[in-house]
Amino acid sequence: MSRPALAALRRPVVFRLACLALALVLLVSGIAVIAFGAVPIPVRTAFGIVGEGLGLSAPGGWSRAERNIVWELRLPRIVLAAVAGAGLAAVGAILQVLTRNPLADPYLFGVSSGAAFGAVLVILYATAYAGPVTLPGAAFLGALLAMALVFAAARGRDGAPTSERLVLTGVAVAFVLQAATNLLIVGAVDRGADSALFWMMGGFGAARWAMVPVPLLVTVIGLVWLRLRAPSVNALAFGDDTARSLGIDPPRLRIEMFVVTALITGAIVSASGGIGFVGLILPHIARMVVGGDLRRLLPLSALLGALFLVWVDAFARVAFAPREIPLGIVTASIGGVFFLWLMRRRQTG
């Protein structure tokens, strides 16, 4: 994209129109990818079934099986994919600003691993007692625990964690929690360990409408909260002294943001499993377009993240149909290449 185009996109009116256009592309893409899968559904039929389900059109000539595939199986997974992509990308953008490190990400930072540990604990050992909020609650507590461990271990001599120590400690905590989660699975072979292992790889194959409300509600409220606090978080990018001069309490704001991001990550991981690198890739792409101001970076990252996961999920469904690739494998492959490119780019200035 040329510099004049980038400058124009950073104007408020042009940016809002671009976000509106991107949201429209996301809506059309979400309905279009319903056609993809082991059982192909014509795109026109998919649009018609969605319109019927929303009460916007009369019943058409499609079969009951086609309606069930579209409305009960594929549409909820697409909604969850969009929610997960938006939430993880926004969390990545916030973490990168808070830690002043462009490599921060809920997956690399240990937050996703903590959420997975809490969720697997419930899946394997408390399924009979679990209610509708038990799994998201356990994932949130696990994410919060991981965040607390990272900050406690990353403190330097002055008591303040540096960005480099935060990322390195986050990677170490992520490995420890992944090992603990694998140990839980190994010790629960007769309690559905296979399903827990597949869930850890990430994906929306088990998505149903009953799974949508909690992550959707938590992510929407969390994103609104993050957007409202974006000006204050922006100030942290210039240092704690600058933030204090503006009447901001940096330690309190960091704790608030880490709790909100842990809540969003926990809600998403409880529904989708471990999906990595979304929070690393999309904020970088958005930053190249609109710069580092979170007031623009957050909504653009969320829209790009939603669009990215919707199409990646479609690829995971059709690449080896009728078998489905765990979504985490696809995002890790893309993210690994992007990570290497990013490191190379930073080395060459």
Coordinates of C-alpha atoms in Angstrom, one line a residue:
M1 CA 0.0 0.0 0.0
S2 CA 1.4 3.4 -1.0
R3 CA 2.2 6.1 1.5
P4 CA -0.6 8.5 0.3
A5 CA -3.1 5.6 0.7
L6 CA -1.8 4.9 4.2
A7 CA -2.0 8.6 5.1
A8 CA -5.6 8.8 3.8
L9 CA -6.6 5.6 5.7
R10 CA -5.5 7.2 9.0
R11 CA -8.1 10.0 8.6
P12 CA -11.1 9.3 10.9
V13 CA -13.8 9.3 8.2
V14 CA -11.8 7.2 5.7
F15 CA -10.8 4.8 8.5
R16 CA -14.5 4.3 9.6
L17 CA -15.5 3.7 6.0
A18 CA -12.7 1.2 5.6
C19 CA -13.7 -0.7 8.8
L20 CA -17.3 -0.7 7.6
A21 CA -16.2 -2.2 4.2
L22 CA -14.1 -4.8 6.0
A23 CA -17.1 -5.7 8.3
L24 CA -19.2 -6.2 5.2
V25 CA -16.5 -8.4 3.6
L26 CA -16.4 -10.4 6.9
L27 CA -20.2 -10.8 6.8
V28 CA -20.2 -12.0 3.2
S29 CA -17.2 -14.3 3.7
G30 CA -18.9 -15.8 6.8
I31 CA -21.9 -16.9 4.8
A32 CA -19.9 -17.8 1.7
V33 CA -17.6 -20.2 3.5
I34 CA -20.6 -22.1 4.8
A35 CA -20.6 -23.8 1.3
F36 CA -17.2 -25.4 2.1
G37 CA -16.8 -28.7 3.8
A38 CA -17.1 -32.5 3.3
V39 CA -20.7 -32.0 2.1
P40 CA -20.7 -29.1 -0.5
I41 CA -23.6 -26.7 -0.2
P42 CA -24.3 -24.2 -3.0
V43 CA -23.5 -20.6 -2.0
R44 CA -27.0 -19.5 -3.0
T45 CA -28.5 -22.2 -0.8
A46 CA -26.3 -21.2 2.1
F47 CA -27.4 -17.5 1.8
G48 CA -31.1 -18.7 1.6
I49 CA -30.9 -20.9 4.7
V50 CA -29.2 -18.1 6.7
G51 CA -31.9 -15.7 5.5
E52 CA -34.6 -18.1 6.5
G53 CA -33.0 -18.7 9.9
L54 CA -32.9 -15.0 10.6
G55 CA -36.5 -14.5 9.4
L56 CA -35.4 -12.4 6.4
S57 CA -36.7 -14.8 3.7
A58 CA -39.2 -17.5 3.1
P59 CA -38.3 -21.3 3.1
G60 CA -36.8 -22.4 -0.1
G61 CA -36.3 -25.7 -1.9
W62 CA -33.4 -27.0 0.2
S63 CA -33.6 -30.2 2.1
R64 CA -33.8 -30.6 5.9
A65 CA -30.3 -32.1 5.9
E66 CA -28.9 -29.1 4.1
R67 CA -30.6 -26.8 6.6
N68 CA -29.2 -28.7 9.6
I69 CA -25.6 -28.7 8.1
V70 CA -25.8 -24.9 7.5
W71 CA -27.7 -23.7 10.5
E72 CA -26.8 -26.2 13.2
L73 CA -23.2 -27.2 12.3
R74 CA -21.4 -24.7 10.1
L75 CA -22.9 -21.3 11.1
P76 CA -22.1 -21.6 14.8
R77 CA -18.5 -22.6 14.1
I78 CA -18.1 -19.6 11.7
V79 CA -19.5 -17.3 14.4
L80 CA -17.1 -18.7 16.9
A81 CA -14.2 -18.4 14.5
A82 CA -15.0 -14.8 14.0
V83 CA -15.3 -14.1 17.7
A84 CA -12.0 -16.0 18.5
G85 CA -10.1 -14.2 15.7
A86 CA -11.3 -10.8 16.8
G87 CA -10.6 -11.5 20.5
L88 CA -7.2 -13.0 20.1
A89 CA -6.0 -10.3 17.7
A90 CA -7.2 -7.5 20.0
V91 CA -5.5 -9.2 23.0
G92 CA -2.3 -9.4 21.1
A93 CA -2.4 -5.7 20.2
I94 CA -3.0 -4.8 23.8
L95 CA -0.2 -7.0 25.1
Q96 CA 2.3 -5.7 22.6
V97 CA 1.6 -2.1 23.7
L98 CA 1.6 -3.0 27.5
T99 CA 4.9 -4.8 27.3
R100 CA 6.4 -2.6 24.6
N101 CA 7.4 -5.7 22.8
P102 CA 6.1 -6.5 19.3
L103 CA 6.5 -10.3 19.9
A104 CA 4.0 -10.4 22.8
D105 CA 1.1 -12.7 22.1
P106 CA -1.4 -14.6 24.3
Y107 CA 0.0 -17.9 22.9
L108 CA 3.7 -17.0 23.4
F109 CA 2.9 -15.1 26.6
G110 CA 1.6 -18.2 28.4
V111 CA -1.9 -17.0 28.7
S112 CA -3.4 -19.5 26.2
S113 CA -1.5 -22.3 27.9
G114 CA -2.8 -21.3 31.3
A115 CA -6.4 -21.2 29.9
A116 CA -5.9 -24.6 28.3
F117 CA -4.6 -26.1 31.6
G118 CA -7.8 -24.9 33.4
A119 CA -10.1 -26.1 30.7
V120 CA -8.5 -29.5 30.4
L121 CA -8.7 -30.0 34.1
V122 CA -12.4 -29.5 33.9
I123 CA -12.9 -31.6 30.8
L124 CA -11.1 -34.6 32.2
Y125 CA -11.9 -34.5 35.9
A126 CA -15.0 -32.4 36.4
T127 CA -17.3 -33.0 33.4
A128 CA -20.1 -34.5 35.5
Y129 CA -20.2 -31.4 37.7
A130 CA -19.6 -28.8 35.0
G131 CA -22.2 -26.1 34.2
P132 CA -22.5 -23.7 31.3
V133 CA -19.9 -21.3 32.8
T134 CA -17.6 -23.8 34.5
L135 CA -15.3 -24.4 31.5
P136 CA -14.9 -20.7 30.7
G137 CA -14.4 -19.9 34.4
A138 CA -11.7 -22.5 34.7
A139 CA -10.0 -21.3 31.5
F140 CA -10.1 -17.7 32.8
L141 CA -8.6 -18.7 36.2
G142 CA -5.9 -20.7 34.4
A143 CA -5.1 -17.7 32.1
L144 CA -5.0 -15.4 35.2
L145 CA -2.7 -17.8 37.0
A146 CA -0.4 -17.9 34.0
M147 CA -0.3 -14.1 33.8
A148 CA 0.5 -13.8 37.6
L149 CA 3.3 -16.4 37.2
V150 CA 4.8 -14.5 34.3
F151 CA 4.8 -11.2 36.1
A152 CA 6.1 -12.7 39.4
A153 CA 9.0 -14.4 37.7
A154 CA 9.9 -11.5 35.3
R155 CA 10.4 -8.9 38.0
G156 CA 13.9 -7.4 38.0
R157 CA 15.9 -6.0 40.9
D158 CA 13.9 -2.8 40.9
G159 CA 10.6 -4.8 41.0
A160 CA 9.6 -3.8 37.5
P161 CA 9.5 -6.4 34.7
T162 CA 11.2 -5.5 31.5
S163 CA 9.7 -6.3 28.1
E164 CA 12.4 -8.9 27.2
R165 CA 12.0 -10.7 30.6
L166 CA 8.3 -10.7 30.2
V167 CA 8.4 -12.5 26.8
L168 CA 11.1 -14.9 27.8
T169 CA 9.3 -15.7 31.1
G170 CA 6.1 -16.1 29.2
V171 CA 7.6 -18.7 26.9
A172 CA 9.0 -20.6 29.9
V173 CA 5.7 -20.5 31.7
A174 CA 3.9 -21.6 28.5
F175 CA 6.2 -24.7 28.3
V176 CA 5.7 -25.6 31.9
L177 CA 1.9 -25.3 31.7
Q178 CA 1.8 -27.3 28.5
A179 CA 3.8 -30.0 30.2
A180 CA 1.4 -30.0 33.1
T181 CA -1.6 -30.2 30.7
N182 CA 0.0 -33.1 28.9
L183 CA 0.6 -34.8 32.2
L184 CA -3.1 -34.4 33.0
I185 CA -4.0 -36.1 29.7
V186 CA -1.5 -38.9 30.2
G187 CA -3.0 -39.6 33.6
A188 CA -6.6 -39.7 32.3
V189 CA -6.5 -42.1 29.4
D190 CA -9.9 -43.6 30.4
R191 CA -11.5 -40.2 30.8
G192 CA -11.6 -38.9 27.3
A193 CA -8.0 -38.0 26.8
D194 CA -8.3 -38.3 23.0
S195 CA -10.9 -35.6 22.8
A196 CA -9.0 -33.3 25.2
L197 CA -5.8 -33.8 23.1
F198 CA -7.7 -32.9 19.8
W199 CA -9.3 -29.9 21.6
M200 CA -5.8 -28.7 22.6
M201 CA -4.8 -28.5 19.0
G202 CA -7.6 -26.0 18.4
G203 CA -10.6 -26.0 16.2
F204 CA -14.3 -25.4 15.9
G205 CA -15.4 -28.9 14.9
A206 CA -17.5 -29.3 18.0
A207 CA -19.1 -25.8 17.8
R208 CA -22.8 -25.6 18.5
W209 CA -25.1 -22.7 19.3
A210 CA -25.0 -23.5 23.0
M211 CA -21.2 -22.7 23.0
V212 CA -21.6 -19.3 21.4
P213 CA -23.1 -17.0 24.1
V214 CA -20.3 -17.0 26.7
P215 CA -17.3 -16.3 24.4
L216 CA -19.4 -13.9 22.3
L217 CA -20.6 -11.9 25.3
V218 CA -17.2 -11.9 27.0
T219 CA -15.3 -10.9 23.9
V220 CA -17.7 -8.1 22.9
I221 CA -17.8 -6.6 26.4
G222 CA -14.0 -7.0 26.6
L223 CA -13.3 -5.4 23.3
V224 CA -15.6 -2.4 24.1
W225 CA -13.7 -2.0 27.5
L226 CA -10.3 -2.2 25.8
R227 CA -11.4 0.4 23.2
L228 CA -12.6 2.8 25.9
R229 CA -9.3 2.4 27.8
A230 CA -7.2 2.7 24.6
P231 CA -6.1 6.3 25.1
S232 CA -4.8 5.5 28.6
V233 CA -2.9 2.4 27.3
N234 CA -1.5 4.5 24.5
A235 CA 0.1 6.7 27.1
L236 CA 2.0 3.7 28.6
A237 CA 3.8 3.3 25.2
F238 CA 5.7 6.6 26.1
G239 CA 6.7 5.4 29.5
D240 CA 5.3 5.3 33.0
D241 CA 6.5 8.9 33.8
T242 CA 4.5 10.2 30.9
A243 CA 1.5 8.2 31.9
R244 CA 1.6 9.5 35.5
S245 CA 1.9 13.1 34.2
L246 CA -1.5 12.5 32.5
G247 CA -3.1 11.3 35.7
I248 CA -2.8 7.5 34.9
D249 CA -1.8 4.9 37.5
P250 CA 0.4 2.6 35.4
P251 CA 0.5 -0.5 37.8
R252 CA -3.2 -0.4 38.3
L253 CA -3.9 0.0 34.6
R254 CA -1.6 -2.9 33.7
I255 CA -3.4 -5.2 36.2
E256 CA -6.8 -4.1 34.8
M257 CA -5.7 -4.8 31.2
F258 CA -4.2 -8.1 32.1
V259 CA -7.4 -9.2 33.9
V260 CA -9.5 -8.2 30.9
T261 CA -7.2 -9.9 28.4
A262 CA -7.0 -13.0 30.5
L263 CA -10.8 -13.1 30.6
I264 CA -11.2 -12.8 26.9
T265 CA -8.5 -15.4 26.2
G266 CA -10.0 -17.8 28.7
A267 CA -13.5 -17.5 27.2
I268 CA -12.1 -18.1 23.7
V269 CA -9.8 -21.0 24.7
S270 CA -12.7 -22.7 26.5
A271 CA -14.6 -22.9 23.2
S272 CA -11.9 -23.3 20.6
G273 CA -8.9 -24.9 22.3
G274 CA -5.3 -23.7 21.7
I275 CA -5.1 -21.5 18.6
G276 CA -1.7 -19.7 18.4
F277 CA -0.1 -16.8 16.6
V278 CA -3.4 -15.0 15.7
G279 CA -2.5 -12.3 18.3
L280 CA 1.0 -12.0 16.8
I281 CA 0.3 -11.8 13.1
L282 CA -2.8 -9.6 12.7
P283 CA -1.8 -6.7 15.0
H284 CA 1.5 -6.4 13.1
I285 CA -0.4 -6.3 9.8
A286 CA -2.8 -3.7 11.2
R287 CA 0.1 -1.6 12.6
M288 CA 1.7 -1.4 9.2
V289 CA -1.6 0.1 7.9
V290 CA -2.8 2.5 10.7
G291 CA 0.2 2.8 13.0
G292 CA 0.4 2.1 16.7
D293 CA -2.6 4.2 18.0
L294 CA -4.8 1.6 19.8
R295 CA -7.9 3.6 18.9
R296 CA -7.5 2.5 15.3
L297 CA -5.3 -0.5 15.9
L298 CA -7.8 -2.4 18.1
P299 CA -10.8 -2.3 15.7
L300 CA -8.7 -3.1 12.6
S301 CA -6.9 -5.9 14.4
A302 CA -10.2 -7.4 15.5
L303 CA -11.7 -7.3 12.0
L304 CA -8.6 -8.7 10.4
G305 CA -8.4 -11.4 13.0
A306 CA -12.1 -12.4 12.5
L307 CA -11.7 -12.5 8.7
F308 CA -8.4 -14.5 9.0
L309 CA -9.8 -17.2 11.3
V310 CA -13.0 -17.6 9.2
W311 CA -11.0 -18.4 6.1
V312 CA -8.4 -20.5 7.9
D313 CA -11.2 -22.5 9.4
A314 CA -12.7 -23.0 5.9
F315 CA -9.3 -24.2 4.7
A316 CA -9.0 -26.6 7.6
R317 CA -12.3 -28.1 6.7
V318 CA -11.7 -28.7 3.0
A319 CA -7.9 -29.3 2.6
F320 CA -8.2 -33.0 3.5
A321 CA -11.9 -33.5 3.5
P322 CA -13.7 -35.5 4.8
R323 CA -11.0 -35.3 7.5
E324 CA -10.5 -32.0 9.3
I325 CA -7.1 -30.5 10.2
P326 CA -6.9 -29.1 13.7
L327 CA -7.0 -25.3 13.3
G328 CA -4.0 -24.8 15.7
I329 CA -1.8 -26.7 13.3
V330 CA -2.7 -24.3 10.4
T331 CA -2.2 -21.1 12.4
A332 CA 1.0 -22.4 13.9
S333 CA 2.4 -23.1 10.4
I334 CA 1.4 -19.6 9.2
G335 CA 2.6 -18.0 12.4
G336 CA 5.9 -19.8 12.4
V337 CA 6.7 -18.5 8.9
F338 CA 5.5 -15.0 9.9
F339 CA 7.6 -15.0 13.1
L340 CA 10.7 -15.9 11.1
W341 CA 10.0 -13.2 8.6
L342 CA 9.4 -10.7 11.4
M343 CA 12.7 -11.5 13.1
R344 CA 14.5 -11.2 9.7
R345 CA 12.8 -7.9 9.1
R346 CA 13.9 -6.5 12.5
Q347 CA 17.5 -7.7 12.0
T348 CA 17.7 -5.8 8.7
G349 CA 16.1 -2.7 10.2

